[in-house]
PDB file of C-alpha atoms in Angstrom:
ATOM      1  CA  UNK K   1     117.986 109.094 114.081  1.00  0.00           C
ATOM      2  CA  UNK K   2     119.981 112.086 115.383  1.00  0.00           C
ATOM      3  CA  UNK K   3     118.910 114.740 117.869  1.00  0.00           C
ATOM      4  CA  UNK K   4     118.659 117.372 115.113  1.00  0.00           C
ATOM      5  CA  UNK K   5     116.209 115.222 113.135  1.00  0.00           C
ATOM      6  CA  UNK K   6     114.135 114.511 116.238  1.00  0.00           C
ATOM      7  CA  UNK K   7     114.034 118.227 116.999  1.00  0.00           C
ATOM      8  CA  UNK K   8     112.878 118.929 113.426  1.00  0.00           C
ATOM      9  CA  UNK K   9     110.031 116.414 113.838  1.00  0.00           C
ATOM     10  CA  UNK K  10     109.066 118.046 117.156  1.00  0.00           C
ATOM     11  CA  UNK K  11     109.037 121.534 115.613  1.00  0.00           C
ATOM     12  CA  UNK K  12     106.981 120.388 112.636  1.00  0.00           C
ATOM     13  CA  UNK K  13     104.572 118.621 114.994  1.00  0.00           C
ATOM     14  CA  UNK K  14     103.996 121.883 116.894  1.00  0.00           C
ATOM     15  CA  UNK K  15     103.249 123.693 113.629  1.00  0.00           C
ATOM     16  CA  UNK K  16     100.863 120.961 112.481  1.00  0.00           C
ATOM     17  CA  UNK K  17      98.953 121.164 115.774  1.00  0.00           C
ATOM     18  CA  UNK K  18      98.103 124.750 114.828  1.00  0.00           C
ATOM     19  CA  UNK K  19      96.478 124.075 111.432  1.00  0.00           C
ATOM     20  CA  UNK K  20      92.710 124.397 111.102  1.00  0.00           C
ATOM     21  CA  UNK K  21      90.247 121.527 111.492  1.00  0.00           C
ATOM     22  CA  UNK K  22      89.777 120.608 107.784  1.00  0.00           C
ATOM     23  CA  UNK K  23      93.549 120.234 107.363  1.00  0.00           C
ATOM     24  CA  UNK K  24      93.798 118.144 110.538  1.00  0.00           C
ATOM     25  CA  UNK K  25      91.077 115.813 109.263  1.00  0.00           C
ATOM     26  CA  UNK K  26      92.740 115.177 105.921  1.00  0.00           C
ATOM     27  CA  UNK K  27      96.122 114.859 107.685  1.00  0.00           C
ATOM     28  CA  UNK K  28      94.657 111.914 109.618  1.00  0.00           C
ATOM     29  CA  UNK K  29      93.804 110.248 106.309  1.00  0.00           C
ATOM     30  CA  UNK K  30      97.400 110.779 105.222  1.00  0.00           C
ATOM     31  CA  UNK K  31      99.228 109.568 108.322  1.00  0.00           C
ATOM     32  CA  UNK K  32      96.859 106.694 109.210  1.00  0.00           C
ATOM     33  CA  UNK K  33      97.782 106.871 112.877  1.00  0.00           C
ATOM     34  CA  UNK K  34     101.501 107.470 112.282  1.00  0.00           C
ATOM     35  CA  UNK K  35     101.978 111.265 112.066  1.00  0.00           C
ATOM     36  CA  UNK K  36     105.659 111.086 112.996  1.00  0.00           C
ATOM     37  CA  UNK K  37     106.530 108.901 110.003  1.00  0.00           C
ATOM     38  CA  UNK K  38     104.585 111.207 107.695  1.00  0.00           C
ATOM     39  CA  UNK K  39     106.324 114.310 109.003  1.00  0.00           C
ATOM     40  CA  UNK K  40     109.669 112.531 108.573  1.00  0.00           C
ATOM     41  CA  UNK K  41     108.912 111.951 104.880  1.00  0.00           C
ATOM     42  CA  UNK K  42     108.136 115.610 104.249  1.00  0.00           C
ATOM     43  CA  UNK K  43     111.209 116.710 106.215  1.00  0.00           C
ATOM     44  CA  UNK K  44     113.437 114.406 104.164  1.00  0.00           C
ATOM     45  CA  UNK K  45     111.901 115.784 100.970  1.00  0.00           C
ATOM     46  CA  UNK K  46     112.872 119.298 102.038  1.00  0.00           C
ATOM     47  CA  UNK K  47     116.337 118.452 103.371  1.00  0.00           C
ATOM     48  CA  UNK K  48     115.224 118.818 107.015  1.00  0.00           C
ATOM     49  CA  UNK K  49     114.194 122.459 106.604  1.00  0.00           C
ATOM     50  CA  UNK K  50     111.205 122.703 108.987  1.00  0.00           C
ATOM     51  CA  UNK K  51     109.554 125.768 107.434  1.00  0.00           C
ATOM     52  CA  UNK K  52     109.839 124.341 103.900  1.00  0.00           C
ATOM     53  CA  UNK K  53     108.551 120.939 105.038  1.00  0.00           C
ATOM     54  CA  UNK K  54     105.637 122.631 106.810  1.00  0.00           C
ATOM     55  CA  UNK K  55     104.719 124.592 103.678  1.00  0.00           C
ATOM     56  CA  UNK K  56     104.999 121.462 101.532  1.00  0.00           C
ATOM     57  CA  UNK K  57     102.767 119.464 103.888  1.00  0.00           C
ATOM     58  CA  UNK K  58     100.146 122.217 104.246  1.00  0.00           C
ATOM     59  CA  UNK K  59     100.120 122.748 100.454  1.00  0.00           C
ATOM     60  CA  UNK K  60      99.603 119.019  99.995  1.00  0.00           C
ATOM     61  CA  UNK K  61      96.723 118.922 102.494  1.00  0.00           C
ATOM     62  CA  UNK K  62      95.065 121.895 100.762  1.00  0.00           C
ATOM     63  CA  UNK K  63      95.522 120.116  97.425  1.00  0.00           C
ATOM     64  CA  UNK K  64      93.773 117.058  98.862  1.00  0.00           C
ATOM     65  CA  UNK K  65      90.830 119.132 100.072  1.00  0.00           C
ATOM     66  CA  UNK K  66      90.483 121.137  96.851  1.00  0.00           C
ATOM     67  CA  UNK K  67      90.571 117.977  94.707  1.00  0.00           C
ATOM     68  CA  UNK K  68      88.525 115.737  97.033  1.00  0.00           C
ATOM     69  CA  UNK K  69      91.350 113.213  97.298  1.00  0.00           C
ATOM     70  CA  UNK K  70      89.967 111.771 100.532  1.00  0.00           C
ATOM     71  CA  UNK K  71      86.971 110.470  98.547  1.00  0.00           C
ATOM     72  CA  UNK K  72      88.886 109.297  95.460  1.00  0.00           C
ATOM     73  CA  UNK K  73      88.320 105.655  96.421  1.00  0.00           C
ATOM     74  CA  UNK K  74      84.585 106.323  96.097  1.00  0.00           C
ATOM     75  CA  UNK K  75      84.994 107.250  92.414  1.00  0.00           C
ATOM     76  CA  UNK K  76      85.165 104.074  90.281  1.00  0.00           C
ATOM     77  CA  UNK K  77      86.293 104.547  86.696  1.00  0.00           C
ATOM     78  CA  UNK K  78      83.267 103.656  84.606  1.00  0.00           C
ATOM     79  CA  UNK K  79      82.350 101.829  82.490  1.00  0.00           C
ATOM     80  CA  UNK K  80      84.471  98.805  83.353  1.00  0.00           C
ATOM     81  CA  UNK K  81      85.705  98.553  79.753  1.00  0.00           C
ATOM     82  CA  UNK K  82      87.304 101.997  80.149  1.00  0.00           C
ATOM     83  CA  UNK K  83      88.964 100.870  83.367  1.00  0.00           C
ATOM     84  CA  UNK K  84      90.331  97.768  81.645  1.00  0.00           C
ATOM     85  CA  UNK K  85      91.655  99.924  78.785  1.00  0.00           C
ATOM     86  CA  UNK K  86      93.471 102.113  81.296  1.00  0.00           C
ATOM     87  CA  UNK K  87      95.006  99.066  82.965  1.00  0.00           C
ATOM     88  CA  UNK K  88      96.080  97.842  79.534  1.00  0.00           C
ATOM     89  CA  UNK K  89      97.865 101.116  78.736  1.00  0.00           C
ATOM     90  CA  UNK K  90      99.078 102.268  82.177  1.00  0.00           C
ATOM     91  CA  UNK K  91     101.071  99.248  83.259  1.00  0.00           C
ATOM     92  CA  UNK K  92     101.417  99.110  87.027  1.00  0.00           C
ATOM     93  CA  UNK K  93     100.540  96.622  89.733  1.00  0.00           C
ATOM     94  CA  UNK K  94     101.367  95.030  93.067  1.00  0.00           C
ATOM     95  CA  UNK K  95     103.306  91.790  92.569  1.00  0.00           C
ATOM     96  CA  UNK K  96     103.962  90.881  96.212  1.00  0.00           C
ATOM     97  CA  UNK K  97     106.041  91.870  99.230  1.00  0.00           C
ATOM     98  CA  UNK K  98     109.705  91.933 100.197  1.00  0.00           C
ATOM     99  CA  UNK K  99     111.024  89.750 102.992  1.00  0.00           C
ATOM    100  CA  UNK K 100     110.769  92.813 105.255  1.00  0.00           C
ATOM    101  CA  UNK K 101     107.112  93.300 104.350  1.00  0.00           C
ATOM    102  CA  UNK K 102     107.334  96.192 101.891  1.00  0.00           C
ATOM    103  CA  UNK K 103     104.915  96.135  98.926  1.00  0.00           C
ATOM    104  CA  UNK K 104     106.556  95.495  95.551  1.00  0.00           C
ATOM    105  CA  UNK K 105     105.070  97.475  92.644  1.00  0.00           C
ATOM    106  CA  UNK K 106     105.947  96.610  89.066  1.00  0.00           C
ATOM    107  CA  UNK K 107     105.770  99.417  86.499  1.00  0.00           C
ATOM    108  CA  UNK K 108     105.923  98.831  82.748  1.00  0.00           C
ATOM    109  CA  UNK K 109     107.614 102.058  81.710  1.00  0.00           C
ATOM    110  CA  UNK K 110     108.606 100.924  78.240  1.00  0.00           C
ATOM    111  CA  UNK K 111     105.248  99.509  77.154  1.00  0.00           C
ATOM    112  CA  UNK K 112     102.792 101.917  78.776  1.00  0.00           C
ATOM    113  CA  UNK K 113     101.102 103.889  75.993  1.00  0.00           C
ATOM    114  CA  UNK K 114      98.667 106.181  77.864  1.00  0.00           C
ATOM    115  CA  UNK K 115      96.566 106.382  74.723  1.00  0.00           C
ATOM    116  CA  UNK K 116      93.188 104.906  75.737  1.00  0.00           C
ATOM    117  CA  UNK K 117      91.770 107.757  77.836  1.00  0.00           C
ATOM    118  CA  UNK K 118      92.232 111.396  78.803  1.00  0.00           C
ATOM    119  CA  UNK K 119      95.066 112.469  81.091  1.00  0.00           C
ATOM    120  CA  UNK K 120      92.519 112.996  83.884  1.00  0.00           C
ATOM    121  CA  UNK K 121      91.613 109.308  83.982  1.00  0.00           C
ATOM    122  CA  UNK K 122      95.262 108.236  84.132  1.00  0.00           C
ATOM    123  CA  UNK K 123      95.996 110.674  86.957  1.00  0.00           C
ATOM    124  CA  UNK K 124      92.840 109.524  88.770  1.00  0.00           C
ATOM    125  CA  UNK K 125      93.851 105.881  88.411  1.00  0.00           C
ATOM    126  CA  UNK K 126      97.369 106.631  89.653  1.00  0.00           C
ATOM    127  CA  UNK K 127      96.058 108.501  92.706  1.00  0.00           C
ATOM    128  CA  UNK K 128      93.616 105.685  93.482  1.00  0.00           C
ATOM    129  CA  UNK K 129      96.498 103.205  93.521  1.00  0.00           C
ATOM    130  CA  UNK K 130      98.488 105.539  95.798  1.00  0.00           C
ATOM    131  CA  UNK K 131      95.564 105.957  98.185  1.00  0.00           C
ATOM    132  CA  UNK K 132      94.745 102.236  98.216  1.00  0.00           C
ATOM    133  CA  UNK K 133      98.400 101.548  99.024  1.00  0.00           C
ATOM    134  CA  UNK K 134      98.535 104.155 101.801  1.00  0.00           C
ATOM    135  CA  UNK K 135      95.100 103.656 103.373  1.00  0.00           C
ATOM    136  CA  UNK K 136      94.511  99.922 102.923  1.00  0.00           C
ATOM    137  CA  UNK K 137      97.710  97.970 102.171  1.00  0.00           C
ATOM    138  CA  UNK K 138     100.282  99.757 104.357  1.00  0.00           C
ATOM    139  CA  UNK K 139      98.046  99.858 107.492  1.00  0.00           C
ATOM    140  CA  UNK K 140      97.347  96.132 106.993  1.00  0.00           C
ATOM    141  CA  UNK K 141     101.090  95.405 106.797  1.00  0.00           C
ATOM    142  CA  UNK K 142     101.793  97.663 109.779  1.00  0.00           C
ATOM    143  CA  UNK K 143      99.361  95.658 111.866  1.00  0.00           C
ATOM    144  CA  UNK K 144     100.717  92.341 110.584  1.00  0.00           C
ATOM    145  CA  UNK K 145     104.374  93.139 111.287  1.00  0.00           C
ATOM    146  CA  UNK K 146     103.833  95.190 114.454  1.00  0.00           C
ATOM    147  CA  UNK K 147     105.818  98.189 113.211  1.00  0.00           C
ATOM    148  CA  UNK K 148     105.078 101.121 110.914  1.00  0.00           C
ATOM    149  CA  UNK K 149     105.424 100.152 107.253  1.00  0.00           C
ATOM    150  CA  UNK K 150     104.992 103.326 105.233  1.00  0.00           C
ATOM    151  CA  UNK K 151     107.034 102.795 102.056  1.00  0.00           C
ATOM    152  CA  UNK K 152     107.257 100.454  99.083  1.00  0.00           C
ATOM    153  CA  UNK K 153     109.689  99.131  96.489  1.00  0.00           C
ATOM    154  CA  UNK K 154     109.229  99.805  92.777  1.00  0.00           C
ATOM    155  CA  UNK K 155     110.583  97.693  89.915  1.00  0.00           C
ATOM    156  CA  UNK K 156     110.613  99.612  86.630  1.00  0.00           C
ATOM    157  CA  UNK K 157     110.574  97.519  83.453  1.00  0.00           C
ATOM    158  CA  UNK K 158     112.187  99.334  80.522  1.00  0.00           C
ATOM    159  CA  UNK K 159     111.333  96.668  77.951  1.00  0.00           C
ATOM    160  CA  UNK K 160     110.186  98.289  74.708  1.00  0.00           C
ATOM    161  CA  UNK K 161     111.344 101.819  75.580  1.00  0.00           C
ATOM    162  CA  UNK K 162     111.556 103.817  72.336  1.00  0.00           C
ATOM    163  CA  UNK K 163     112.157 107.388  71.245  1.00  0.00           C
ATOM    164  CA  UNK K 164     108.397 107.689  70.750  1.00  0.00           C
ATOM    165  CA  UNK K 165     108.149 107.705  74.562  1.00  0.00           C
ATOM    166  CA  UNK K 166     108.945 111.409  74.288  1.00  0.00           C
ATOM    167  CA  UNK K 167     105.275 111.992  73.478  1.00  0.00           C
ATOM    168  CA  UNK K 168     104.392 110.595  76.925  1.00  0.00           C
ATOM    169  CA  UNK K 169     106.727 112.968  78.758  1.00  0.00           C
ATOM    170  CA  UNK K 170     103.977 115.422  79.714  1.00  0.00           C
ATOM    171  CA  UNK K 171     101.828 112.628  81.149  1.00  0.00           C
ATOM    172  CA  UNK K 172     104.743 111.122  83.081  1.00  0.00           C
ATOM    173  CA  UNK K 173     105.790 114.559  84.318  1.00  0.00           C
ATOM    174  CA  UNK K 174     102.259 115.241  85.620  1.00  0.00           C
ATOM    175  CA  UNK K 175     102.128 111.956  87.518  1.00  0.00           C
ATOM    176  CA  UNK K 176     105.652 112.447  88.839  1.00  0.00           C
ATOM    177  CA  UNK K 177     104.810 115.959  90.075  1.00  0.00           C
ATOM    178  CA  UNK K 178     101.721 114.682  91.916  1.00  0.00           C
ATOM    179  CA  UNK K 179     103.904 112.074  93.638  1.00  0.00           C
ATOM    180  CA  UNK K 180     106.832 114.374  94.409  1.00  0.00           C
ATOM    181  CA  UNK K 181     104.696 117.024  96.089  1.00  0.00           C
ATOM    182  CA  UNK K 182     102.009 114.908  97.738  1.00  0.00           C
ATOM    183  CA  UNK K 183     103.456 111.419  98.274  1.00  0.00           C
ATOM    184  CA  UNK K 184     107.146 112.186  98.962  1.00  0.00           C
ATOM    185  CA  UNK K 185     109.631 109.544 100.074  1.00  0.00           C
ATOM    186  CA  UNK K 186     107.138 106.711  99.577  1.00  0.00           C
ATOM    187  CA  UNK K 187     109.587 104.534  97.629  1.00  0.00           C
ATOM    188  CA  UNK K 188     112.539 102.924  99.403  1.00  0.00           C
ATOM    189  CA  UNK K 189     114.234 101.814  96.182  1.00  0.00           C
ATOM    190  CA  UNK K 190     113.667 102.000  92.437  1.00  0.00           C
ATOM    191  CA  UNK K 191     115.016  98.897  90.693  1.00  0.00           C
ATOM    192  CA  UNK K 192     115.374  99.373  86.934  1.00  0.00           C
ATOM    193  CA  UNK K 193     115.425  96.236  84.785  1.00  0.00           C
ATOM    194  CA  UNK K 194     115.461  95.133  81.125  1.00  0.00           C
ATOM    195  CA  UNK K 195     117.386  98.259  80.198  1.00  0.00           C
ATOM    196  CA  UNK K 196     117.817  99.160  76.484  1.00  0.00           C
ATOM    197  CA  UNK K 197     120.509 101.464  75.119  1.00  0.00           C
ATOM    198  CA  UNK K 198     118.200 104.467  74.996  1.00  0.00           C
ATOM    199  CA  UNK K 199     117.744 104.387  78.776  1.00  0.00           C
ATOM    200  CA  UNK K 200     121.443 103.883  79.449  1.00  0.00           C
ATOM    201  CA  UNK K 201     122.285 106.945  77.355  1.00  0.00           C
ATOM    202  CA  UNK K 202     119.716 109.140  79.113  1.00  0.00           C
ATOM    203  CA  UNK K 203     120.667 107.849  82.558  1.00  0.00           C
ATOM    204  CA  UNK K 204     124.280 108.957  82.131  1.00  0.00           C
ATOM    205  CA  UNK K 205     123.071 112.504  81.464  1.00  0.00           C
ATOM    206  CA  UNK K 206     120.313 112.637  84.103  1.00  0.00           C
ATOM    207  CA  UNK K 207     122.065 110.934  87.024  1.00  0.00           C
ATOM    208  CA  UNK K 208     124.393 113.870  87.863  1.00  0.00           C
ATOM    209  CA  UNK K 209     121.352 116.158  88.102  1.00  0.00           C
ATOM    210  CA  UNK K 210     119.616 114.103  90.780  1.00  0.00           C
ATOM    211  CA  UNK K 211     119.843 114.830  94.484  1.00  0.00           C
ATOM    212  CA  UNK K 212     122.139 112.456  96.337  1.00  0.00           C
ATOM    213  CA  UNK K 213     119.304 110.852  98.325  1.00  0.00           C
ATOM    214  CA  UNK K 214     117.470 110.144  95.051  1.00  0.00           C
ATOM    215  CA  UNK K 215     120.539 108.669  93.354  1.00  0.00           C
ATOM    216  CA  UNK K 216     120.987 106.277  96.275  1.00  0.00           C
ATOM    217  CA  UNK K 217     117.469 104.944  95.726  1.00  0.00           C
ATOM    218  CA  UNK K 218     117.934 104.084  92.033  1.00  0.00           C
ATOM    219  CA  UNK K 219     119.573 100.752  91.227  1.00  0.00           C
ATOM    220  CA  UNK K 220     119.998  99.716  87.587  1.00  0.00           C
ATOM    221  CA  UNK K 221     120.139  95.909  87.490  1.00  0.00           C
ATOM    222  CA  UNK K 222     121.550  93.565  84.888  1.00  0.00           C
ATOM    223  CA  UNK K 223     119.035  91.853  82.601  1.00  0.00           C
ATOM    224  CA  UNK K 224     115.667  91.166  84.206  1.00  0.00           C
ATOM    225  CA  UNK K 225     117.171  91.679  87.670  1.00  0.00           C
ATOM    226  CA  UNK K 226     115.909  88.349  88.974  1.00  0.00           C
ATOM    227  CA  UNK K 227     119.019  87.268  90.890  1.00  0.00           C
ATOM    228  CA  UNK K 228     119.464  90.620  92.645  1.00  0.00           C
ATOM    229  CA  UNK K 229     115.775  90.931  93.503  1.00  0.00           C
ATOM    230  CA  UNK K 230     115.655  87.424  94.965  1.00  0.00           C
ATOM    231  CA  UNK K 231     117.980  88.695  97.708  1.00  0.00           C
ATOM    232  CA  UNK K 232     115.169  90.864  99.077  1.00  0.00           C
ATOM    233  CA  UNK K 233     112.020  88.981  98.032  1.00  0.00           C
ATOM    234  CA  UNK K 234     110.794  85.464  97.323  1.00  0.00           C
ATOM    235  CA  UNK K 235     110.264  84.222  93.777  1.00  0.00           C
ATOM    236  CA  UNK K 236     106.476  84.516  94.166  1.00  0.00           C
ATOM    237  CA  UNK K 237     106.823  88.279  94.792  1.00  0.00           C
ATOM    238  CA  UNK K 238     108.850  88.940  91.635  1.00  0.00           C
ATOM    239  CA  UNK K 239     106.999  90.947  88.985  1.00  0.00           C
ATOM    240  CA  UNK K 240     106.262  88.655  86.041  1.00  0.00           C
ATOM    241  CA  UNK K 241     108.752  90.501  83.810  1.00  0.00           C
ATOM    242  CA  UNK K 242     111.607  89.586  86.180  1.00  0.00           C
ATOM    243  CA  UNK K 243     110.984  85.853  86.380  1.00  0.00           C
ATOM    244  CA  UNK K 244     113.100  84.782  83.440  1.00  0.00           C
ATOM    245  CA  UNK K 245     115.673  86.380  81.194  1.00  0.00           C
ATOM    246  CA  UNK K 246     114.170  87.856  78.067  1.00  0.00           C
ATOM    247  CA  UNK K 247     110.625  87.575  79.387  1.00  0.00           C
ATOM    248  CA  UNK K 248     109.942  91.274  79.006  1.00  0.00           C
ATOM    249  CA  UNK K 249     106.653  92.763  80.149  1.00  0.00           C
ATOM    250  CA  UNK K 250     104.468  91.346  77.395  1.00  0.00           C
ATOM    251  CA  UNK K 251     100.888  91.189  78.556  1.00  0.00           C
ATOM    252  CA  UNK K 252     100.751  87.734  77.014  1.00  0.00           C
ATOM    253  CA  UNK K 253     103.845  86.339  78.713  1.00  0.00           C
ATOM    254  CA  UNK K 254     102.072  85.017  81.801  1.00  0.00           C
ATOM    255  CA  UNK K 255      98.633  84.181  83.134  1.00  0.00           C
ATOM    256  CA  UNK K 256      96.391  86.991  84.325  1.00  0.00           C
ATOM    257  CA  UNK K 257      96.782  85.804  87.907  1.00  0.00           C
ATOM    258  CA  UNK K 258     100.566  86.273  87.674  1.00  0.00           C
ATOM    259  CA  UNK K 259     100.639  89.383  85.472  1.00  0.00           C
ATOM    260  CA  UNK K 260     100.519  92.250  87.977  1.00  0.00           C
ATOM    261  CA  UNK K 261      99.523  94.649  85.183  1.00  0.00           C
ATOM    262  CA  UNK K 262      96.351  92.749  84.302  1.00  0.00           C
ATOM    263  CA  UNK K 263      92.968  94.094  85.475  1.00  0.00           C
ATOM    264  CA  UNK K 264      92.242  90.466  86.429  1.00  0.00           C
ATOM    265  CA  UNK K 265      95.142  90.364  88.883  1.00  0.00           C
ATOM    266  CA  UNK K 266      93.875  90.106  92.506  1.00  0.00           C
ATOM    267  CA  UNK K 267      95.310  93.537  93.402  1.00  0.00           C
ATOM    268  CA  UNK K 268      93.409  95.373  90.658  1.00  0.00           C
ATOM    269  CA  UNK K 269      90.233  93.360  91.197  1.00  0.00           C
ATOM    270  CA  UNK K 270      90.230  94.148  94.929  1.00  0.00           C
ATOM    271  CA  UNK K 271      90.895  97.845  94.317  1.00  0.00           C
ATOM    272  CA  UNK K 272      88.150  98.129  91.715  1.00  0.00           C
ATOM    273  CA  UNK K 273      85.659  96.218  93.848  1.00  0.00           C
ATOM    274  CA  UNK K 274      86.414  98.531  96.774  1.00  0.00           C
ATOM    275  CA  UNK K 275      85.755 101.684  94.737  1.00  0.00           C
ATOM    276  CA  UNK K 276      82.468 100.207  93.505  1.00  0.00           C
ATOM    277  CA  UNK K 277      81.406  99.267  97.033  1.00  0.00           C
ATOM    278  CA  UNK K 278      82.344 102.690  98.394  1.00  0.00           C
ATOM    279  CA  UNK K 279      80.427 104.455  95.631  1.00  0.00           C
ATOM    280  CA  UNK K 280      77.301 102.374  96.275  1.00  0.00           C
ATOM    281  CA  UNK K 281      77.090 103.963  99.728  1.00  0.00           C
ATOM    282  CA  UNK K 282      76.615 107.381  98.145  1.00  0.00           C
ATOM    283  CA  UNK K 283      73.207 108.707  97.101  1.00  0.00           C
ATOM    284  CA  UNK K 284      74.570 110.030  93.815  1.00  0.00           C
ATOM    285  CA  UNK K 285      77.372 108.317  91.941  1.00  0.00           C
ATOM    286  CA  UNK K 286      79.786 110.846  90.491  1.00  0.00           C
ATOM    287  CA  UNK K 287      80.412 110.020  86.864  1.00  0.00           C
ATOM    288  CA  UNK K 288      83.325 111.010  84.661  1.00  0.00           C
ATOM    289  CA  UNK K 289      86.979 111.512  85.388  1.00  0.00           C
ATOM    290  CA  UNK K 290      88.350 113.280  88.418  1.00  0.00           C
ATOM    291  CA  UNK K 291      89.899 116.570  87.233  1.00  0.00           C
ATOM    292  CA  UNK K 292      92.828 116.904  89.600  1.00  0.00           C
ATOM    293  CA  UNK K 293      94.857 120.093  89.490  1.00  0.00           C
ATOM    294  CA  UNK K 294      98.493 119.272  88.749  1.00  0.00           C
ATOM    295  CA  UNK K 295     100.842 121.262  91.002  1.00  0.00           C
ATOM    296  CA  UNK K 296     103.722 123.155  89.447  1.00  0.00           C
ATOM    297  CA  UNK K 297     106.810 120.914  89.355  1.00  0.00           C
ATOM    298  CA  UNK K 298     109.910 121.693  91.338  1.00  0.00           C
ATOM    299  CA  UNK K 299     112.299 123.759  89.130  1.00  0.00           C
ATOM    300  CA  UNK K 300     114.999 121.090  89.475  1.00  0.00           C
ATOM    301  CA  UNK K 301     112.565 118.365  88.375  1.00  0.00           C
ATOM    302  CA  UNK K 302     111.465 120.490  85.411  1.00  0.00           C
ATOM    303  CA  UNK K 303     115.101 120.863  84.415  1.00  0.00           C
ATOM    304  CA  UNK K 304     115.578 117.090  84.501  1.00  0.00           C
ATOM    305  CA  UNK K 305     112.570 116.620  82.198  1.00  0.00           C
ATOM    306  CA  UNK K 306     114.045 119.174  79.776  1.00  0.00           C
ATOM    307  CA  UNK K 307     117.369 117.326  79.774  1.00  0.00           C
ATOM    308  CA  UNK K 308     115.642 113.991  79.061  1.00  0.00           C
ATOM    309  CA  UNK K 309     113.691 115.573  76.193  1.00  0.00           C
ATOM    310  CA  UNK K 310     116.857 117.102  74.744  1.00  0.00           C
ATOM    311  CA  UNK K 311     118.687 113.784  74.998  1.00  0.00           C
ATOM    312  CA  UNK K 312     115.813 111.944  73.273  1.00  0.00           C
ATOM    313  CA  UNK K 313     115.806 114.529  70.468  1.00  0.00           C
ATOM    314  CA  UNK K 314     119.561 114.206  70.054  1.00  0.00           C
ATOM    315  CA  UNK K 315     119.361 110.414  69.805  1.00  0.00           C
ATOM    316  CA  UNK K 316     116.469 110.726  67.379  1.00  0.00           C
ATOM    317  CA  UNK K 317     118.505 113.024  65.116  1.00  0.00           C
ATOM    318  CA  UNK K 318     121.519 110.706  65.286  1.00  0.00           C
ATOM    319  CA  UNK K 319     119.333 107.727  64.448  1.00  0.00           C
ATOM    320  CA  UNK K 320     117.755 109.622  61.564  1.00  0.00           C
ATOM    321  CA  UNK K 321     121.081 110.655  60.106  1.00  0.00           C
ATOM    322  CA  UNK K 322     122.464 107.149  60.501  1.00  0.00           C
ATOM    323  CA  UNK K 323     119.515 105.233  59.095  1.00  0.00           C
ATOM    324  CA  UNK K 324     118.295 107.792  56.602  1.00  0.00           C
ATOM    325  CA  UNK K 325     114.910 108.214  58.252  1.00  0.00           C
ATOM    326  CA  UNK K 326     113.376 109.763  61.323  1.00  0.00           C
ATOM    327  CA  UNK K 327     112.343 107.672  64.325  1.00  0.00           C
TER     328      UNK K 327
END
């Protein structure tokens, strides 16, 4: 890393030493003993502008305090049937690790329906996965490999993506905004697999709007992406939807132990058991969903969402005029 970047980290470190005690406490939960790596992420997200990175980081820490994010792993989603419904409609899970030790998260973009609970539960579940990754999994890997491991790899399965996904845009935008502003630069690479025409058409329009550092992270793979992914991970770490051509992300295509989306997968069972154990230490169990305030999206990100919506509408109109009915 260059001298300018090191100087930016030093300057940001000086500013962070001056924040008040509550912010310092929650910052410790964020950096998990590696403040430099955390400051680097926020600096990258703001193109190495120290004052903007400082504001972003302080805003994020205030957001954590206001929404009690530090205790989110003490808030199990109850009853368990509701949790299982969320897992069945918000398809995400840890499938394994790359050869370099980075966690591999599979995400079923095309078949997630987000229709079994309120938006608050889905945001809560997403944040719990983020916090479990950052406070449990990454520190464990850091200790195992003897070097800071602070990022992950995501494999996005587009199987089943339809024009009706437009109705999920608000939900996806909310989750994306939470990540962009509070968990920046956490993903090394986004691998996109099982790509239908609808994604290809939108990608051509959206790609030029992305920042260069974001474009470099996105890799659209052929088919299920198995051969390319095996260059960076073993077969056992592949998400189930990448293990054979045409497998898709059907929840019935593999056993629950292999299906990283399943609530019976070891990752989800361990996370849920942890939240239950943590909550049992409290005198009063907080019931209901966690109502997290969604920060305002970056104007550039909002523009990208608008472009995707417009492109979906255009394809829907073309499909309607071609087939004689609306999609």
